[in-house]
């Protein structure tokens, strides 16, 4: 029966994607993960499918009989297969985990060196703050990693927090609005293959539109301009593909340079490795092998798994163990990505305050027990009415505990109530030391 109850309670637990704290959108019960701007993906699909359909109907269909040995059919087959391949790469780029680092339920423990340095400054263990950055070695080069206040972890090297998806992503390159997803460790190769195949598709349509125009000119023995007027669809596709090639083609060349030097877009704009040594550069050949010929790392998140009961309790209570974030109590933001400043650990502030209220209630119950033990005649009815109203009103003040920045007035009111009850305790029991402690 206990096993059945445990299995039933586990089945009632929500799945990870249902309680995900990022801004992602999930599809097919967590099998696909997209960014919050997933609607732009439909625009991208339309910009690919619409010109291909126009090409097949108004251009490729007329070229089927213009090549010997039925080679004209291959013009249609190639463009259809290439389009399906391109859309598959788009789905692999936008619908998978880009390399999200799971969040911590509480800040990490400070290292002994941090404790020694901070205690030397006259701080008590309850006042210690985690350092904002840490030094790690990458191929013998010291690299600074930053602490993420949202995810409560030190970001791995080449990791950054995306302000749009609200996740820390490994080997963060950029957030692409055209695919509606972050580009990171697990989908960068598919992103580059998508951009490059889109460039080839544009060149393919662009070239065969000119082939069709030239065939019209040769068949009617007219000028090129008159032949272009005979097929306005070809002219529209030529202009459209010419504009797109400058965009996707330029992007392909830029990322070809980034891959050859083992950089990310974020690092290229932020750090400028041309001014200092790049610890990740392993040579042109090895850089390409690392990008395209290595296994895609497994996702660190199982979005379809059930949330364990222990993890739910840990997230609701989230003990900080006496240590604080580098920016605890201060508005913090990712200045690198322009994220809106938010209060440190804002989602957990309500849970922490509820724990504080429970602890304060326990202290008051203990005090009332001491009063009753010292003087049996002094019952709860004999206590002043304003004190009893203060006890009852403690749980009605939760609205004033919504943010850490607005707790000073509530703390003052509780301090007054505690002082009043401490006075009654000293009168009834005569233990001045106990009253002074509270």
CSV table of C-alpha atoms in Angstrom, one decimal:
chain,number,residue,atom,x,y,z
A,1,UNK,CA,0.0,0.0,0.0
A,2,UNK,CA,2.9,2.4,0.8
A,3,UNK,CA,4.5,1.7,-2.6
A,4,UNK,CA,1.1,2.3,-4.3
A,5,UNK,CA,0.7,5.5,-2.5
A,6,UNK,CA,4.2,6.6,-3.3
A,7,UNK,CA,3.7,5.8,-7.0
A,8,UNK,CA,0.4,7.6,-7.0
A,9,UNK,CA,1.9,10.7,-5.4
A,10,UNK,CA,4.8,10.6,-8.0
A,11,UNK,CA,2.2,10.4,-10.8
A,12,UNK,CA,0.5,13.5,-9.4
A,13,UNK,CA,3.7,15.5,-9.5
A,14,UNK,CA,3.9,17.9,-12.5
A,15,UNK,CA,6.5,17.5,-15.2
A,16,UNK,CA,9.6,19.6,-15.5
A,17,UNK,CA,8.3,21.5,-18.5
A,18,UNK,CA,5.1,22.4,-16.7
A,19,UNK,CA,7.0,24.2,-13.9
A,20,UNK,CA,9.8,25.5,-16.0
A,21,UNK,CA,11.0,28.9,-14.7
A,22,UNK,CA,12.4,30.1,-18.1
A,23,UNK,CA,10.4,31.9,-20.8
A,24,UNK,CA,10.3,29.0,-23.2
A,25,UNK,CA,7.3,27.5,-25.0
A,26,UNK,CA,6.9,23.7,-25.1
A,27,UNK,CA,5.2,21.6,-27.7
A,28,UNK,CA,4.0,17.9,-27.6
A,29,UNK,CA,4.3,17.6,-23.8
A,30,UNK,CA,7.9,18.8,-23.6
A,31,UNK,CA,9.3,17.0,-26.6
A,32,UNK,CA,10.0,20.3,-28.3
A,33,UNK,CA,11.3,23.5,-26.6
A,34,UNK,CA,11.1,26.9,-28.3
A,35,UNK,CA,11.9,30.4,-27.3
A,36,UNK,CA,9.2,32.9,-26.3
A,37,UNK,CA,9.3,34.4,-29.8
A,38,UNK,CA,8.4,31.2,-31.5
A,39,UNK,CA,5.8,32.9,-33.6
A,40,UNK,CA,8.5,34.4,-35.8
A,41,UNK,CA,9.3,30.8,-36.8
A,42,UNK,CA,6.1,30.8,-39.0
A,43,UNK,CA,7.3,33.9,-40.8
A,44,UNK,CA,10.7,32.2,-41.5
A,45,UNK,CA,8.9,29.2,-42.9
A,46,UNK,CA,6.7,31.4,-45.1
A,47,UNK,CA,9.7,33.2,-46.5
A,48,UNK,CA,11.2,29.9,-47.5
A,49,UNK,CA,8.1,28.1,-48.8
A,50,UNK,CA,6.4,30.9,-50.7
A,51,UNK,CA,9.3,31.6,-53.2
A,52,UNK,CA,9.8,27.8,-53.7
A,53,UNK,CA,6.2,27.3,-54.6
A,54,UNK,CA,6.3,30.2,-57.0
A,55,UNK,CA,9.4,28.7,-58.6
A,56,UNK,CA,7.9,25.3,-59.0
A,57,UNK,CA,4.7,26.6,-60.5
A,58,UNK,CA,5.9,29.3,-62.8
A,59,UNK,CA,9.5,28.3,-63.6
A,60,UNK,CA,10.5,24.7,-62.9
A,61,UNK,CA,7.3,23.3,-64.5
A,62,UNK,CA,8.2,24.9,-67.8
A,63,UNK,CA,11.8,23.6,-67.6
A,64,UNK,CA,10.8,19.9,-67.4
A,65,UNK,CA,10.6,19.5,-71.2
A,66,UNK,CA,13.5,21.8,-72.0
A,67,UNK,CA,16.2,19.3,-71.0
A,68,UNK,CA,16.9,16.0,-72.9
A,69,UNK,CA,16.5,12.5,-71.3
A,70,UNK,CA,14.0,13.8,-68.8
A,71,UNK,CA,16.6,15.7,-66.9
A,72,UNK,CA,14.2,18.6,-66.5
A,73,UNK,CA,12.3,16.6,-63.8
A,74,UNK,CA,15.4,16.8,-61.6
A,75,UNK,CA,15.0,20.6,-61.4
A,76,UNK,CA,11.8,20.2,-59.5
A,77,UNK,CA,13.0,17.2,-57.5
A,78,UNK,CA,16.2,18.9,-56.3
A,79,UNK,CA,14.4,22.1,-55.2
A,80,UNK,CA,11.7,20.1,-53.3
A,81,UNK,CA,14.3,17.9,-51.5
A,82,UNK,CA,16.5,20.8,-50.7
A,83,UNK,CA,13.5,22.7,-49.2
A,84,UNK,CA,12.6,19.8,-47.0
A,85,UNK,CA,16.2,19.5,-45.9
A,86,UNK,CA,16.3,23.2,-45.1
A,87,UNK,CA,13.1,23.1,-43.0
A,88,UNK,CA,14.4,20.1,-41.1
A,89,UNK,CA,17.5,21.9,-40.1
A,90,UNK,CA,15.3,24.9,-39.1
A,91,UNK,CA,13.3,22.6,-36.8
A,92,UNK,CA,16.4,21.0,-35.3
A,93,UNK,CA,17.7,24.5,-34.6
A,94,UNK,CA,14.6,26.0,-33.0
A,95,UNK,CA,12.9,23.0,-31.4
A,96,UNK,CA,15.7,21.5,-29.2
A,97,UNK,CA,17.5,22.4,-26.0
A,98,UNK,CA,20.3,24.7,-27.1
A,99,UNK,CA,22.4,23.8,-24.0
A,100,UNK,CA,20.5,25.2,-21.0
A,101,UNK,CA,22.3,24.9,-17.7
A,102,UNK,CA,19.9,23.7,-15.0
A,103,UNK,CA,19.2,26.2,-12.2
A,104,UNK,CA,20.3,25.7,-8.6
A,105,UNK,CA,17.7,25.6,-5.8
A,106,UNK,CA,20.1,27.6,-3.5
A,107,UNK,CA,23.3,29.5,-3.9
A,108,UNK,CA,26.5,27.5,-4.1
A,109,UNK,CA,28.7,27.0,-1.0
A,110,UNK,CA,31.6,29.5,-0.8
A,111,UNK,CA,35.1,28.0,-1.2
A,112,UNK,CA,37.5,28.0,1.7
A,113,UNK,CA,39.6,30.7,0.1
A,114,UNK,CA,36.5,32.9,-0.2
A,115,UNK,CA,35.7,32.3,3.5
A,116,UNK,CA,39.2,33.2,4.6
A,117,UNK,CA,39.3,36.4,2.5
A,118,UNK,CA,35.9,37.6,3.7
A,119,UNK,CA,36.4,36.8,7.4
A,120,UNK,CA,39.6,38.7,7.3
A,121,UNK,CA,37.5,41.8,6.5
A,122,UNK,CA,35.7,41.5,9.8
A,123,UNK,CA,32.5,39.9,8.4
A,124,UNK,CA,30.6,37.2,10.2
A,125,UNK,CA,29.6,34.0,8.4
A,126,UNK,CA,26.0,35.3,8.1
A,127,UNK,CA,27.3,38.4,6.3
A,128,UNK,CA,29.5,36.6,3.7
A,129,UNK,CA,28.8,37.2,0.1
A,130,UNK,CA,29.8,35.0,-2.8
A,131,UNK,CA,32.4,36.6,-5.0
A,132,UNK,CA,31.0,38.1,-8.2
A,133,UNK,CA,33.5,36.3,-10.4
A,134,UNK,CA,35.8,33.3,-10.2
A,135,UNK,CA,39.0,32.4,-12.1
A,136,UNK,CA,39.1,29.1,-14.0
A,137,UNK,CA,41.8,27.7,-16.3
A,138,UNK,CA,41.0,26.9,-20.0
A,139,UNK,CA,43.9,25.4,-21.8
A,140,UNK,CA,46.3,27.0,-19.4
A,141,UNK,CA,44.7,30.5,-19.7
A,142,UNK,CA,42.9,32.1,-16.8
A,143,UNK,CA,39.3,32.9,-17.7
A,144,UNK,CA,36.8,34.7,-15.4
A,145,UNK,CA,33.4,33.2,-15.0
A,146,UNK,CA,30.5,35.3,-13.6
A,147,UNK,CA,27.9,34.4,-11.0
A,148,UNK,CA,24.3,34.4,-12.3
A,149,UNK,CA,21.8,35.7,-9.8
A,150,UNK,CA,18.8,34.3,-11.6
A,151,UNK,CA,20.1,30.7,-12.0
A,152,UNK,CA,22.2,30.9,-8.7
A,153,UNK,CA,25.3,29.3,-10.2
A,154,UNK,CA,28.7,30.3,-11.6
A,155,UNK,CA,28.4,30.1,-15.4
A,156,UNK,CA,30.7,27.7,-17.1
A,157,UNK,CA,33.2,29.1,-19.5
A,158,UNK,CA,31.6,30.5,-22.7
A,159,UNK,CA,28.2,30.4,-21.0
A,160,UNK,CA,25.9,33.4,-20.8
A,161,UNK,CA,22.4,34.3,-19.6
A,162,UNK,CA,19.9,35.0,-22.4
A,163,UNK,CA,17.5,37.8,-21.3
A,164,UNK,CA,14.8,36.7,-23.8
A,165,UNK,CA,14.6,33.0,-22.8
A,166,UNK,CA,15.7,33.7,-19.2
A,167,UNK,CA,18.2,30.8,-19.2
A,168,UNK,CA,21.9,30.3,-18.9
A,169,UNK,CA,23.1,28.6,-22.2
A,170,UNK,CA,26.4,26.8,-22.7
A,171,UNK,CA,28.6,28.2,-25.5
A,172,UNK,CA,26.0,31.0,-26.0
A,173,UNK,CA,26.3,32.4,-29.5
A,174,UNK,CA,23.2,34.7,-29.7
A,175,UNK,CA,19.5,34.6,-29.6
A,176,UNK,CA,18.2,34.4,-33.2
A,177,UNK,CA,14.7,35.9,-33.6
A,178,UNK,CA,14.3,34.3,-37.1
A,179,UNK,CA,14.4,30.8,-35.5
A,180,UNK,CA,12.9,31.8,-32.2
A,181,UNK,CA,15.6,30.1,-30.1
A,182,UNK,CA,18.9,30.7,-28.5
A,183,UNK,CA,21.9,29.4,-30.5
A,184,UNK,CA,24.3,27.5,-28.2
A,185,UNK,CA,26.3,24.4,-27.7
A,186,UNK,CA,23.7,21.8,-28.8
A,187,UNK,CA,22.2,23.5,-31.9
A,188,UNK,CA,25.0,25.7,-33.3
A,189,UNK,CA,26.0,23.3,-36.1
A,190,UNK,CA,22.4,22.9,-37.2
A,191,UNK,CA,22.0,26.7,-37.2
A,192,UNK,CA,25.0,27.1,-39.5
A,193,UNK,CA,23.9,24.3,-41.7
A,194,UNK,CA,20.5,25.9,-42.0
A,195,UNK,CA,21.9,29.3,-42.9
A,196,UNK,CA,24.3,27.8,-45.4
A,197,UNK,CA,21.6,25.6,-47.0
A,198,UNK,CA,19.3,28.6,-47.3
A,199,UNK,CA,22.1,30.4,-49.1
A,200,UNK,CA,22.4,27.5,-51.6
A,201,UNK,CA,18.7,27.3,-52.1
A,202,UNK,CA,18.6,31.0,-52.9
A,203,UNK,CA,21.4,30.6,-55.4
A,204,UNK,CA,19.7,27.6,-57.0
A,205,UNK,CA,16.4,29.4,-57.5
A,206,UNK,CA,18.3,32.5,-58.7
A,207,UNK,CA,20.3,30.6,-61.3
A,208,UNK,CA,17.4,28.6,-62.8
A,209,UNK,CA,15.3,31.7,-63.1
A,210,UNK,CA,18.0,33.1,-65.4
A,211,UNK,CA,18.2,29.8,-67.2
A,212,UNK,CA,14.4,30.1,-68.0
A,213,UNK,CA,14.8,33.7,-69.2
A,214,UNK,CA,17.6,32.8,-71.5
A,215,UNK,CA,15.6,29.9,-72.9
A,216,UNK,CA,12.7,32.2,-73.7
A,217,UNK,CA,15.1,34.6,-75.4
A,218,UNK,CA,16.6,31.9,-77.5
A,219,UNK,CA,13.2,30.4,-78.4
A,220,UNK,CA,11.7,33.7,-79.5
A,221,UNK,CA,15.0,35.2,-80.8
A,222,UNK,CA,14.3,38.4,-78.9
A,223,UNK,CA,16.3,40.6,-76.5
A,224,UNK,CA,16.9,39.7,-72.9
A,225,UNK,CA,14.5,42.5,-71.7
A,226,UNK,CA,11.6,41.2,-73.8
A,227,UNK,CA,12.3,37.7,-72.4
A,228,UNK,CA,12.2,39.0,-68.9
A,229,UNK,CA,8.8,40.7,-69.5
A,230,UNK,CA,7.5,37.3,-70.6
A,231,UNK,CA,8.1,35.8,-67.2
A,232,UNK,CA,7.4,38.4,-64.4
A,233,UNK,CA,7.5,35.6,-61.7
A,234,UNK,CA,11.2,35.0,-62.6
A,235,UNK,CA,12.0,38.6,-62.2
A,236,UNK,CA,10.4,38.8,-58.8
A,237,UNK,CA,12.3,35.6,-57.7
A,238,UNK,CA,15.6,37.0,-59.0
A,239,UNK,CA,15.1,40.2,-57.0
A,240,UNK,CA,14.0,38.4,-53.9
A,241,UNK,CA,16.8,35.9,-54.0
A,242,UNK,CA,19.4,38.6,-54.7
A,243,UNK,CA,18.3,40.4,-51.5
A,244,UNK,CA,18.2,37.2,-49.4
A,245,UNK,CA,21.6,36.1,-50.5
A,246,UNK,CA,23.2,39.3,-49.2
A,247,UNK,CA,21.6,38.5,-45.8
A,248,UNK,CA,22.0,34.7,-45.4
A,249,UNK,CA,25.2,34.6,-47.5
A,250,UNK,CA,26.8,37.3,-45.4
A,251,UNK,CA,25.8,35.5,-42.3
A,252,UNK,CA,27.3,32.2,-43.6
A,253,UNK,CA,30.6,33.9,-44.3
A,254,UNK,CA,30.7,35.6,-40.9
A,255,UNK,CA,30.0,32.3,-39.1
A,256,UNK,CA,32.5,30.5,-41.3
A,257,UNK,CA,35.1,33.0,-39.9
A,258,UNK,CA,33.9,32.4,-36.3
A,259,UNK,CA,34.1,28.6,-36.7
A,260,UNK,CA,37.6,28.8,-38.1
A,261,UNK,CA,38.8,30.9,-35.2
A,262,UNK,CA,36.6,29.0,-32.6
A,263,UNK,CA,34.6,32.1,-31.5
A,264,UNK,CA,31.0,32.8,-30.8
A,265,UNK,CA,29.1,35.9,-31.9
A,266,UNK,CA,28.9,37.0,-28.3
A,267,UNK,CA,32.6,36.6,-27.7
A,268,UNK,CA,33.4,38.4,-31.0
A,269,UNK,CA,31.5,41.5,-30.1
A,270,UNK,CA,32.2,41.4,-26.4
A,271,UNK,CA,35.8,40.3,-25.9
A,272,UNK,CA,37.6,40.9,-29.2
A,273,UNK,CA,40.0,38.0,-29.2
A,274,UNK,CA,42.0,39.6,-31.9
A,275,UNK,CA,43.5,41.8,-29.2
A,276,UNK,CA,44.4,38.9,-26.9
A,277,UNK,CA,44.9,35.2,-27.0
A,278,UNK,CA,41.8,33.0,-27.6
A,279,UNK,CA,42.1,30.0,-25.2
A,280,UNK,CA,39.6,28.0,-27.2
A,281,UNK,CA,41.3,28.3,-30.6
A,282,UNK,CA,42.8,24.8,-31.6
A,283,UNK,CA,43.7,25.5,-35.2
A,284,UNK,CA,41.4,25.8,-38.2
A,285,UNK,CA,41.1,22.1,-38.9
A,286,UNK,CA,40.5,21.1,-35.3
A,287,UNK,CA,38.0,24.0,-34.9
A,288,UNK,CA,35.9,22.7,-37.8
A,289,UNK,CA,36.2,19.1,-36.5
A,290,UNK,CA,35.0,20.3,-33.1
A,291,UNK,CA,32.0,22.0,-34.6
A,292,UNK,CA,30.8,19.4,-37.1
A,293,UNK,CA,32.4,16.1,-36.3
A,294,UNK,CA,31.9,15.7,-32.6
A,295,UNK,CA,28.9,14.1,-30.9
A,296,UNK,CA,26.2,16.5,-29.8
A,297,UNK,CA,26.3,16.6,-25.9
A,298,UNK,CA,23.2,15.2,-24.2
A,299,UNK,CA,20.8,17.6,-22.7
A,300,UNK,CA,21.1,18.4,-19.0
A,301,UNK,CA,17.4,18.7,-18.7
A,302,UNK,CA,14.7,16.0,-18.9
A,303,UNK,CA,11.7,18.2,-19.6
A,304,UNK,CA,9.3,15.2,-19.5
A,305,UNK,CA,10.4,13.9,-16.2
A,306,UNK,CA,8.3,14.2,-13.1
A,307,UNK,CA,9.4,16.8,-10.5
A,308,UNK,CA,10.6,14.9,-7.4
A,309,UNK,CA,8.7,15.6,-4.2
A,310,UNK,CA,12.0,16.3,-2.4
A,311,UNK,CA,13.0,18.8,-5.1
A,312,UNK,CA,9.6,20.6,-4.8
A,313,UNK,CA,10.1,20.9,-1.0
A,314,UNK,CA,13.6,22.1,-1.5
A,315,UNK,CA,12.6,24.7,-4.0
A,316,UNK,CA,9.8,26.0,-1.7
A,317,UNK,CA,12.1,26.2,1.3
A,318,UNK,CA,15.5,26.9,-0.4
A,319,UNK,CA,17.9,27.3,2.5
A,320,UNK,CA,20.7,29.7,1.9
A,321,UNK,CA,22.9,28.2,4.7
A,322,UNK,CA,24.0,31.6,5.9
A,323,UNK,CA,25.5,32.8,2.7
A,324,UNK,CA,24.3,35.4,0.3
A,325,UNK,CA,24.4,36.2,-3.4
A,326,UNK,CA,26.9,38.9,-4.6
A,327,UNK,CA,23.9,41.1,-5.2
A,328,UNK,CA,21.4,40.0,-2.6
A,329,UNK,CA,19.0,42.8,-1.7
A,330,UNK,CA,20.0,44.9,-4.7
A,331,UNK,CA,18.5,45.3,-8.1
A,332,UNK,CA,20.6,43.2,-10.5
A,333,UNK,CA,20.7,42.8,-14.2
A,334,UNK,CA,22.7,41.4,-17.0
A,335,UNK,CA,24.3,44.5,-18.4
A,336,UNK,CA,25.9,42.5,-21.1
A,337,UNK,CA,22.5,41.5,-22.6
A,338,UNK,CA,20.4,44.4,-21.4
A,339,UNK,CA,18.2,42.3,-19.1
A,340,UNK,CA,15.7,44.2,-17.0
A,341,UNK,CA,17.0,44.5,-13.4
A,342,UNK,CA,15.1,42.3,-11.0
A,343,UNK,CA,15.4,41.6,-7.3
A,344,UNK,CA,17.8,38.8,-6.4
A,345,UNK,CA,16.0,35.5,-6.1
A,346,UNK,CA,12.6,37.2,-6.5
A,347,UNK,CA,10.7,33.9,-7.2
A,348,UNK,CA,11.9,32.5,-3.9
A,349,UNK,CA,11.3,35.6,-1.8
A,350,UNK,CA,7.7,34.6,-1.0
A,351,UNK,CA,8.7,31.2,0.2
A,352,UNK,CA,11.5,32.5,2.4
A,353,UNK,CA,9.2,35.1,4.0
A,354,UNK,CA,6.6,32.4,4.7
A,355,UNK,CA,9.3,30.4,6.5
A,356,UNK,CA,10.2,33.5,8.5
A,357,UNK,CA,6.5,33.9,9.5
A,358,UNK,CA,6.3,30.3,10.6
A,359,UNK,CA,9.5,30.7,12.7
A,360,UNK,CA,8.2,33.9,14.3
A,361,UNK,CA,4.9,32.2,15.1
A,362,UNK,CA,6.8,29.3,16.7
A,363,UNK,CA,8.7,31.8,18.9
A,364,UNK,CA,5.4,33.4,20.0
A,365,UNK,CA,4.0,29.9,20.8
A,366,UNK,CA,7.0,29.1,22.9
A,367,UNK,CA,6.7,32.4,24.8
A,368,UNK,CA,3.1,31.8,25.5
A,369,UNK,CA,4.0,28.3,26.9
A,370,UNK,CA,6.5,29.8,29.2
A,371,UNK,CA,3.9,32.3,30.4
A,372,UNK,CA,1.3,29.6,31.1
A,373,UNK,CA,4.0,27.5,32.9
A,374,UNK,CA,5.1,30.3,35.2
A,375,UNK,CA,1.6,31.4,36.1
A,376,UNK,CA,-1.1,28.8,35.6
A,377,UNK,CA,-3.8,31.3,36.3
A,378,UNK,CA,-2.7,33.5,33.5
A,379,UNK,CA,-4.6,31.9,30.5
A,380,UNK,CA,-4.9,33.0,26.9
A,381,UNK,CA,-8.1,34.8,27.8
A,382,UNK,CA,-6.2,36.9,30.4
A,383,UNK,CA,-3.7,38.2,27.8
A,384,UNK,CA,-4.4,41.7,26.5
A,385,UNK,CA,-6.7,41.9,23.5
A,386,UNK,CA,-4.3,44.0,21.5
A,387,UNK,CA,-1.6,41.3,21.9
A,388,UNK,CA,-4.0,38.5,20.7
A,389,UNK,CA,-5.0,40.7,17.8
A,390,UNK,CA,-1.3,41.2,16.9
A,391,UNK,CA,-0.8,37.4,16.9
A,392,UNK,CA,-3.9,36.9,14.6
A,393,UNK,CA,-2.9,39.8,12.4
A,394,UNK,CA,0.6,38.4,11.6
A,395,UNK,CA,-0.7,36.1,8.8
A,396,UNK,CA,-2.8,38.9,7.2
A,397,UNK,CA,0.2,41.0,6.4
A,398,UNK,CA,1.6,38.8,3.7
A,399,UNK,CA,0.9,41.4,1.1
A,400,UNK,CA,3.5,43.7,2.7
A,401,UNK,CA,6.1,40.9,2.5
A,402,UNK,CA,5.8,40.7,-1.3
A,403,UNK,CA,9.4,42.1,-2.0
A,404,UNK,CA,12.5,42.3,0.2
A,405,UNK,CA,12.6,46.0,-0.4
A,406,UNK,CA,9.3,46.6,1.4
A,407,UNK,CA,9.7,44.6,4.6
A,408,UNK,CA,11.0,47.3,6.9
A,409,UNK,CA,7.6,48.5,8.1
A,410,UNK,CA,6.4,44.9,8.8
A,411,UNK,CA,9.6,44.2,10.7
A,412,UNK,CA,9.0,47.3,12.8
A,413,UNK,CA,5.5,46.2,13.6
A,414,UNK,CA,6.6,42.7,14.6
A,415,UNK,CA,9.4,44.1,16.7
A,416,UNK,CA,6.8,46.2,18.7
A,417,UNK,CA,4.7,43.1,19.2
A,418,UNK,CA,7.6,41.0,20.3
A,419,UNK,CA,8.7,43.7,22.7
A,420,UNK,CA,5.2,43.8,24.2
A,421,UNK,CA,5.0,40.1,24.7
A,422,UNK,CA,8.5,40.0,26.2
A,423,UNK,CA,7.4,42.5,28.8
A,424,UNK,CA,4.5,40.3,29.8
A,425,UNK,CA,6.8,37.3,30.0
A,426,UNK,CA,9.1,39.2,32.4
A,427,UNK,CA,6.2,40.2,34.6
A,428,UNK,CA,4.8,36.7,34.8
A,429,UNK,CA,7.9,34.5,35.1
A,430,UNK,CA,10.4,36.9,36.4
A,431,UNK,CA,13.1,35.7,34.0
A,432,UNK,CA,14.6,38.9,32.7
A,433,UNK,CA,17.3,37.2,30.7
A,434,UNK,CA,14.7,35.4,28.6
A,435,UNK,CA,12.8,38.6,27.9
A,436,UNK,CA,15.9,40.4,27.0
A,437,UNK,CA,16.8,37.7,24.5
A,438,UNK,CA,13.5,38.0,22.7
